[in-house]
Short mmCIF file of C-alpha atoms and ligand atoms in Angstrom, two decimals:
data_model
loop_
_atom_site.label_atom_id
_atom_site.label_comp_id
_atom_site.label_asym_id
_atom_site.label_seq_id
_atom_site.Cartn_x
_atom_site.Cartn_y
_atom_site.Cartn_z
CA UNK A 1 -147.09 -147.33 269.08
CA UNK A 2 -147.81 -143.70 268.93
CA UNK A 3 -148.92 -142.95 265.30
CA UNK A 4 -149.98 -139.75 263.16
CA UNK A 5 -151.83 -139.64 260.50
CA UNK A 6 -152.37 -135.95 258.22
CA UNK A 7 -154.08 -135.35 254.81
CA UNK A 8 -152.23 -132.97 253.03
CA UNK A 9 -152.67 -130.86 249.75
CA UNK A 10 -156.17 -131.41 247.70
CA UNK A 11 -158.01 -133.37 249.11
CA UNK A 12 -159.18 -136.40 247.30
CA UNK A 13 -162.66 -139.03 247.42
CA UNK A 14 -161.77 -141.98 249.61
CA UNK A 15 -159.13 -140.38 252.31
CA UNK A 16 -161.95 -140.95 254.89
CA UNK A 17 -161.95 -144.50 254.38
CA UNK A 18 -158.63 -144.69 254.28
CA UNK A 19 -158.41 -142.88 257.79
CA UNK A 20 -161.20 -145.55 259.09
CA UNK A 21 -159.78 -148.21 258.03
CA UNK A 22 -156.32 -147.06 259.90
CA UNK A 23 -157.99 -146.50 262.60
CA UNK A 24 -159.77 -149.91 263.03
CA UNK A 25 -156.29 -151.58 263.85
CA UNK A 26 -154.43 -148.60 265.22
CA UNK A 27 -156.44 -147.13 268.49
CA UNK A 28 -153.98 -144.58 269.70
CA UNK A 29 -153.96 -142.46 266.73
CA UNK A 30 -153.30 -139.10 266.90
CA UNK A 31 -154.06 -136.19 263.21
CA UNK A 32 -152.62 -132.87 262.53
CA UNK A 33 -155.09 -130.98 261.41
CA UNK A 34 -155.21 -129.49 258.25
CA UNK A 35 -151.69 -131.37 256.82
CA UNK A 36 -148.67 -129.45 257.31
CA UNK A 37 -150.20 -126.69 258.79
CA UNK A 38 -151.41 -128.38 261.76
CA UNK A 39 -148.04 -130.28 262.55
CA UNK A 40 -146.10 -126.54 262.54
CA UNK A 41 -148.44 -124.98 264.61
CA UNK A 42 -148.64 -128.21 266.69
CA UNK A 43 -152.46 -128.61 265.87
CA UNK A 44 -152.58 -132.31 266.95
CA UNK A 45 -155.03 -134.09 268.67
CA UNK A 46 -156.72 -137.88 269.12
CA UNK A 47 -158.59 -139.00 266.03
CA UNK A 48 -161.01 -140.53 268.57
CA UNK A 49 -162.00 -136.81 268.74
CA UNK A 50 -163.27 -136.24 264.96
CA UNK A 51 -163.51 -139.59 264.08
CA UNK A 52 -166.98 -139.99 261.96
CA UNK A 53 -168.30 -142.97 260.85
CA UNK A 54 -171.04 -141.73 259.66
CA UNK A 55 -168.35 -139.77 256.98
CA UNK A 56 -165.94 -143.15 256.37
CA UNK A 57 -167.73 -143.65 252.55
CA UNK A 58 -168.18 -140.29 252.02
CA UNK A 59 -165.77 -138.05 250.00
CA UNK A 60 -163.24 -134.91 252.15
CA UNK A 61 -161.62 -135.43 255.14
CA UNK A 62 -161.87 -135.59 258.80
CA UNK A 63 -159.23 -134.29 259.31
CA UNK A 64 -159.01 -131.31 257.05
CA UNK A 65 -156.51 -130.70 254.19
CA UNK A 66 -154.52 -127.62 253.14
CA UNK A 67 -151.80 -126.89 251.13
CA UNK A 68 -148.94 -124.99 253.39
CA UNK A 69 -146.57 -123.75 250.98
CA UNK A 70 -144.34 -122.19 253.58
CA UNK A 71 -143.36 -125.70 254.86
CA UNK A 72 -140.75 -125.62 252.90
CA UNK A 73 -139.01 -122.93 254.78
CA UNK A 74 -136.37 -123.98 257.05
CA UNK A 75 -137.89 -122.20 259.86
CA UNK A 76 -141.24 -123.34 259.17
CA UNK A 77 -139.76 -127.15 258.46
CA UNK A 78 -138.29 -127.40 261.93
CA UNK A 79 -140.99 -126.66 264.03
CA UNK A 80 -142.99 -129.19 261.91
CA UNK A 81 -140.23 -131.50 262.25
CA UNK A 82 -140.44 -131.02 265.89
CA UNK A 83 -143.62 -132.00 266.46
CA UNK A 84 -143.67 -135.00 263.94
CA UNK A 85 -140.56 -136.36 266.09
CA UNK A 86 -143.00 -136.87 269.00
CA UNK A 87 -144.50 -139.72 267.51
CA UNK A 88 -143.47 -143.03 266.11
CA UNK A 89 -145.17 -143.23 263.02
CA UNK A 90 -146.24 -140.41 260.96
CA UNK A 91 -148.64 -141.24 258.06
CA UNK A 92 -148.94 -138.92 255.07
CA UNK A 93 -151.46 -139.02 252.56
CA UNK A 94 -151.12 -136.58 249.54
CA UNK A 95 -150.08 -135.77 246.15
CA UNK A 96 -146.88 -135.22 244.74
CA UNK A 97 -145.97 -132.42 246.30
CA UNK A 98 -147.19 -133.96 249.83
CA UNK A 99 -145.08 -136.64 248.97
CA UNK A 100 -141.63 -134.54 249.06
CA UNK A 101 -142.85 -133.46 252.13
CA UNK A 102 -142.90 -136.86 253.54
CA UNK A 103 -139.47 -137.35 251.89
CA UNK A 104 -137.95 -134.51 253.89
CA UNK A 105 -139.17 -135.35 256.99
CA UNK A 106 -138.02 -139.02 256.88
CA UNK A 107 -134.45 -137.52 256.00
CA UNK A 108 -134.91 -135.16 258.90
CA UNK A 109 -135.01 -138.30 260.97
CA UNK A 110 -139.28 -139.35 261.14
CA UNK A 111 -140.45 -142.93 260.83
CA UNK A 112 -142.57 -141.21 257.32
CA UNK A 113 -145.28 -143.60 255.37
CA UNK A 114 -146.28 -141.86 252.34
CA UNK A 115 -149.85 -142.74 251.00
CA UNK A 116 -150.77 -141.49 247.53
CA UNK A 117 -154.14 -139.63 247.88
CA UNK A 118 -154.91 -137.10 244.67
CA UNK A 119 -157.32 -137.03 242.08
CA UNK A 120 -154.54 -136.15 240.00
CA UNK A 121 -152.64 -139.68 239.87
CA UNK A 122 -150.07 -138.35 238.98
CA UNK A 123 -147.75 -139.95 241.63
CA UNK A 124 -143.96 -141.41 240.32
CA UNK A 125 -144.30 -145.39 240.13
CA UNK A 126 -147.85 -145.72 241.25
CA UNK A 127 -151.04 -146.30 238.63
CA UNK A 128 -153.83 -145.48 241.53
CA UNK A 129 -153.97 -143.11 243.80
CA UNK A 130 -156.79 -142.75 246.12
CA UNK A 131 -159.24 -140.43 244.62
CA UNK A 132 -158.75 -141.25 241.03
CA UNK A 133 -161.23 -143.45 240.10
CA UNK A 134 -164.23 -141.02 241.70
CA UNK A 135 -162.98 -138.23 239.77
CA UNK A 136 -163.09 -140.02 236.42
CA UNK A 137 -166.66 -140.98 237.66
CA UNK A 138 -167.95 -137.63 237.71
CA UNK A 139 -166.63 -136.39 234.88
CA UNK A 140 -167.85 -139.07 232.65
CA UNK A 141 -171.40 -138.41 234.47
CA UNK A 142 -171.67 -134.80 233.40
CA UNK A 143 -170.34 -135.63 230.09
CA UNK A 144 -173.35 -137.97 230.12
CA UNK A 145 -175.71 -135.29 231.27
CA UNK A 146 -175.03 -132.52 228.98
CA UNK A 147 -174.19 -134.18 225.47
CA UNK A 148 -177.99 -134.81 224.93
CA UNK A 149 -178.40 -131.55 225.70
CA UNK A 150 -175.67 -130.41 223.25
CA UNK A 151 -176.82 -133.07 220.73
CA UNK A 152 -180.36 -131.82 220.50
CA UNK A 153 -178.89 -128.16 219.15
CA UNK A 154 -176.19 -129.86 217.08
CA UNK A 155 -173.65 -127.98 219.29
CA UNK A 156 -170.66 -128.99 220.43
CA UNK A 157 -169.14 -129.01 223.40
CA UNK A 158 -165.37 -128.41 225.48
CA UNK A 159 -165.63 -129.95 228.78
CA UNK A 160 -163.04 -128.99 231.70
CA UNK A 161 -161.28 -131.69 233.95
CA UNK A 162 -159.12 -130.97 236.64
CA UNK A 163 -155.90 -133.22 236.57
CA UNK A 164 -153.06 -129.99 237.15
CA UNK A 165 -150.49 -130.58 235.52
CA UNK A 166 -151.52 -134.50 234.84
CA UNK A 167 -153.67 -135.68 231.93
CA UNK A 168 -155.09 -138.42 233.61
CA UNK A 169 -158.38 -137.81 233.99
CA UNK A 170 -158.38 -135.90 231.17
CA UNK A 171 -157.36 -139.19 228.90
CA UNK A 172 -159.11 -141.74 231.26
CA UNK A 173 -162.59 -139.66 230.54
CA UNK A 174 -162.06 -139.32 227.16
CA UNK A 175 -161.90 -142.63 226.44
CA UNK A 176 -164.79 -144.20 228.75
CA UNK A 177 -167.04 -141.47 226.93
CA UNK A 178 -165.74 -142.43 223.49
CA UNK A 179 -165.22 -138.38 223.14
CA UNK A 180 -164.01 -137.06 219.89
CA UNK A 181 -160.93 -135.02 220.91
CA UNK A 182 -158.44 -134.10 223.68
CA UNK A 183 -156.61 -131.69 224.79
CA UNK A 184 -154.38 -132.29 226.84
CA UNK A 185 -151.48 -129.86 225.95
CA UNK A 186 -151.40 -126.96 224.03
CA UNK A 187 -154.53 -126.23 221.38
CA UNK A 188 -154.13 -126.61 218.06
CA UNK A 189 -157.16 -124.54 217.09
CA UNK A 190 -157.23 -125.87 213.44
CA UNK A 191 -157.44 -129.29 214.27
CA UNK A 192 -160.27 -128.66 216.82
CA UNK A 193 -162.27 -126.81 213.83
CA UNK A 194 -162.10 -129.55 211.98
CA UNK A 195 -163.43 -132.19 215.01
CA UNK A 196 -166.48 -129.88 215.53
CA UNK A 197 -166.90 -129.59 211.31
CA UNK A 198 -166.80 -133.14 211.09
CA UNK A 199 -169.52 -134.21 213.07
CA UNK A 200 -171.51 -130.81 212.55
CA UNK A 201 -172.24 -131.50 208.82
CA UNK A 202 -173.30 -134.97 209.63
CA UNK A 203 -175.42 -132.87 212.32
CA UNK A 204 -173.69 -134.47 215.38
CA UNK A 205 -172.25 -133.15 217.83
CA UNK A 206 -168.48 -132.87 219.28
CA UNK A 207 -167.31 -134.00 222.58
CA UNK A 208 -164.30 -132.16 223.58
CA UNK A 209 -162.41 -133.37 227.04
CA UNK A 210 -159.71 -130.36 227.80
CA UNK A 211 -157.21 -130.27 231.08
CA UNK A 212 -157.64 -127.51 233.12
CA UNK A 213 -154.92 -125.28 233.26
CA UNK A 214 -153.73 -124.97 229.20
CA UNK A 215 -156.28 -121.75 228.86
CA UNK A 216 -159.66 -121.00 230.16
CA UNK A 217 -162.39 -122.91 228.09
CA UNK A 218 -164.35 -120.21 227.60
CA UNK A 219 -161.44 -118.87 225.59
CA UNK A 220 -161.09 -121.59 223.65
CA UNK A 221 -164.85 -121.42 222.54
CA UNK A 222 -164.74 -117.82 221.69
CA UNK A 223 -161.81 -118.43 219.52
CA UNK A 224 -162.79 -121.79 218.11
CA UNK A 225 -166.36 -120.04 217.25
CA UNK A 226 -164.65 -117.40 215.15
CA UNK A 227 -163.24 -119.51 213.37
CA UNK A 228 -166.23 -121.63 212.72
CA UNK A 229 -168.36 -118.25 211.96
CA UNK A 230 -170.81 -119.74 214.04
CA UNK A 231 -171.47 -119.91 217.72
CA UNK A 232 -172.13 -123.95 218.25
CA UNK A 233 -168.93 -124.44 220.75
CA UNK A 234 -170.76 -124.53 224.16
CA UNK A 235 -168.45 -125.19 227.73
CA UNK A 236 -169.15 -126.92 230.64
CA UNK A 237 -166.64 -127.34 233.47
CA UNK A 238 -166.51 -130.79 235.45
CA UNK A 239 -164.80 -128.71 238.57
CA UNK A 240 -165.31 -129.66 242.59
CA UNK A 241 -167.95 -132.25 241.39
CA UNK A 242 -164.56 -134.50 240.87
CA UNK A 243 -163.41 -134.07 244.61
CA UNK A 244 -166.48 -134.05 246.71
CA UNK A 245 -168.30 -137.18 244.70
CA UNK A 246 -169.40 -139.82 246.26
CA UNK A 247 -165.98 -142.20 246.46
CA UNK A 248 -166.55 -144.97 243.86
CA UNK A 249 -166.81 -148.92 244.85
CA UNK A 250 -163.56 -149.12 243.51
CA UNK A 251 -161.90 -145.92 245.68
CA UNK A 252 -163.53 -147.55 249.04
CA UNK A 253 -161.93 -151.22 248.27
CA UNK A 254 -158.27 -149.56 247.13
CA UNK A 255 -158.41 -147.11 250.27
CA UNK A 256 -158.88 -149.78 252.53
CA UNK A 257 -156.01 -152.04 250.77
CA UNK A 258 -153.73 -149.05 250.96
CA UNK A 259 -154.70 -149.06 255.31
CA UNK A 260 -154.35 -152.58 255.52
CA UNK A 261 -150.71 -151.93 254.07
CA UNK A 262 -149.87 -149.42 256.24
CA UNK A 263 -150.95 -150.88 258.96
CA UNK A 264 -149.26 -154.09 257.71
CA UNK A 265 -145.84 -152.03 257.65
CA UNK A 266 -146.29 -150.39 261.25
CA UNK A 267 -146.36 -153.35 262.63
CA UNK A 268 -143.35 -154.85 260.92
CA UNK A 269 -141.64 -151.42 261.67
CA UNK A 270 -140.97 -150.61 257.97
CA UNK A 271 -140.94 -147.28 258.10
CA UNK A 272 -139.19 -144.35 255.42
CA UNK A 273 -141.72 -146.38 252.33
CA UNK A 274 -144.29 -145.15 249.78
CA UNK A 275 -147.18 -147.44 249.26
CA UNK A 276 -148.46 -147.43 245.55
CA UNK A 277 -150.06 -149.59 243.60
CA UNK A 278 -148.89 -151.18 241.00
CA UNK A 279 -150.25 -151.63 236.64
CA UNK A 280 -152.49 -154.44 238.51
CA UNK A 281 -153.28 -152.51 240.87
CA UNK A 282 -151.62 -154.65 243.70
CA UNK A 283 -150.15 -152.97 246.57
CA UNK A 284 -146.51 -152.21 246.79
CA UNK A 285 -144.19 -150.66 249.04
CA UNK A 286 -141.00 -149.02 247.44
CA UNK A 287 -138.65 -146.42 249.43
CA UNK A 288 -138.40 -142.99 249.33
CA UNK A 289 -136.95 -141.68 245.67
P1 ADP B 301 -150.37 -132.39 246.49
O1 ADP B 301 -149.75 -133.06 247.66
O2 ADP B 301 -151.83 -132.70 246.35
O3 ADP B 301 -149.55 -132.61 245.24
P2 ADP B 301 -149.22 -129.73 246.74
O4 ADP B 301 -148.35 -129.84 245.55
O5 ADP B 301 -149.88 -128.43 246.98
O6 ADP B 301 -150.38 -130.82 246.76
O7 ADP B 301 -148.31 -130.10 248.01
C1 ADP B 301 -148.91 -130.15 249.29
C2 ADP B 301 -147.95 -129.63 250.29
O8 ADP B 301 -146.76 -130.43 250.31
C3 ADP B 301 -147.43 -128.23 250.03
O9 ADP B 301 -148.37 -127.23 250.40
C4 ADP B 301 -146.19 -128.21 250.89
O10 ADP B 301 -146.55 -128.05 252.25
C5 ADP B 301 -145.66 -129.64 250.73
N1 ADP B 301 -144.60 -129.67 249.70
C6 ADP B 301 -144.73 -129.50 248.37
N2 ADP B 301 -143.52 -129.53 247.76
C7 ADP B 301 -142.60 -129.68 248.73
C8 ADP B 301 -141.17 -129.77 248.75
N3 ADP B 301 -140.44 -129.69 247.65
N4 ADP B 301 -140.57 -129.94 249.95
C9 ADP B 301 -141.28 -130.01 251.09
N5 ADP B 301 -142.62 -129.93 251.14
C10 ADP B 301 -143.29 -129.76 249.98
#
């Protein structure tokens, strides 16, 4: 069977092993590089060409991600569509967006699998994509390696998670760091005064965990400080950190379950499916939406 496999949108810690662990059981697959982009320009080529395994436990991908916003233009579409129709299988592993993407195709006539591979999690019906776990693990570690920093000036402290529109990480940090507040939506600036008060006149120190997106931390500091009359609200920003870390212990072993389900489908031809993992974190395949 001919099979392709693409990475599409951000990319996310564990999509290499993921791609290795395909590729173990399926030898004649082909990648478009880049996502999207490489199946409309027709970008496709053996895997046997990039494959690394010197790169399988290491965060990025192989076989380059993008995001290819002008996929969704009819135009654009069909010559992707085109290309994905010379193969049996096509594999897609993505986010959310990546995922409609998948959807389209399959309705457009491709034998789709659709793989959930974000940071984000923030994929319908699934409670672990691939990525998530490594990008709680970073920013719990430079939570870890600033607040004694921030403790020894009795400062507090906003730290920025990535997450889009999905407060994930944002909550998943928070509570393996035992922080004091979140924000996860809009701020309510008196609230947060009174977090940083609270611990500052027992001379402790704040921890903050804020999704990116609501308004630039530094922002927040500046306004939170005025209103404090002091300057003790200090930033730090987890950023990249959560998509090129090291993949977790955890990532690696879900990655590879999520192959060995793919795979698992290919051979029993079920094709037009999702594979997500369920609150135990068992592996699931549900159609398309
Ligand atoms: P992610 O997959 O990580 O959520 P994006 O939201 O950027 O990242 O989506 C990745 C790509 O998926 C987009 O660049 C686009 O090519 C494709 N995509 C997103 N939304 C749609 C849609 N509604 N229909 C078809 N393709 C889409």
């Amino acid at each position: 069977m001919k099979v392709l496999v693409l990475t599409s949108g951000g990319d996310a810690p564990g999509m290499n092993k993921f791609l290795t662990e395909v590729y173990k059981k399926c030898k004649d697959l082909y990648f478009a590089y880049a996502g999207f982009t490489g199946l409309v320009n027709g970008e496709i080529y053996p895997f046997k060409d990039v494959f690394d395994a010197r790169l399988t436990n290491c965060a990025g991908s192989m076989i380059k991600s993008s995001r290819c916003p002008e996929f969704k233009q009819a135009r654009v579409f069909n010559k992707a569509l085109k290309n994905a129709k010379d193969f049996d299988v096509v594999i897609i592993l993505g986010g959310n967006g990546s995922e409609k993407g998948a959807k389209r195709l399959y309705e457009n006539g491709v034998n789709t699998i659709f793989v959930p591979g974000t940071i984000d999690n923030d994929v319908d019906d699934c409670s672990y994509s691939i990525g998530f776990s490594t990008a709680v693990k970073e920013g719990v570690y430079t939570v870890e390696n600033t607040m004694p920093s921030i403790v020894a000036f009795n400062n507090a402290c906003l730290f920025e998670v990535m997450g889009r529109e999905s407060a994930e990480i944002c909550k998943t940090v928070a509570k393996q760091v035992d922080a004091d507040y979140i924000v996860a939506d809009k701020p309510d600036y008196e609230e947060l005064k009174n977090v940083v008060l609270k611990r500052y006149i027992k001379n402790e120190s704040a921890c903050i965990i804020v999704r990116e997106n609501i308004c630039p931390i530094d922002e927040m500091a500046k306004k939170l400080n005025e209103l404090l009359g002091m300057d003790i609200v200090k930033t730090q920003i987890v950023g990249r950190t959560q998509r090129g870390g090291a993949p977790t212990a955890e990532e690696l072993s879900m990655a590879k379950k999520y192959a060995q389900e793919v795979c698992h489908c290919i051979n029993s031809k079920v094709f037009g499916v999702r594979i997500l993992a369920d609150k135990e974190y068992k592996i699931v395949t549900k159609e398309f939406k």
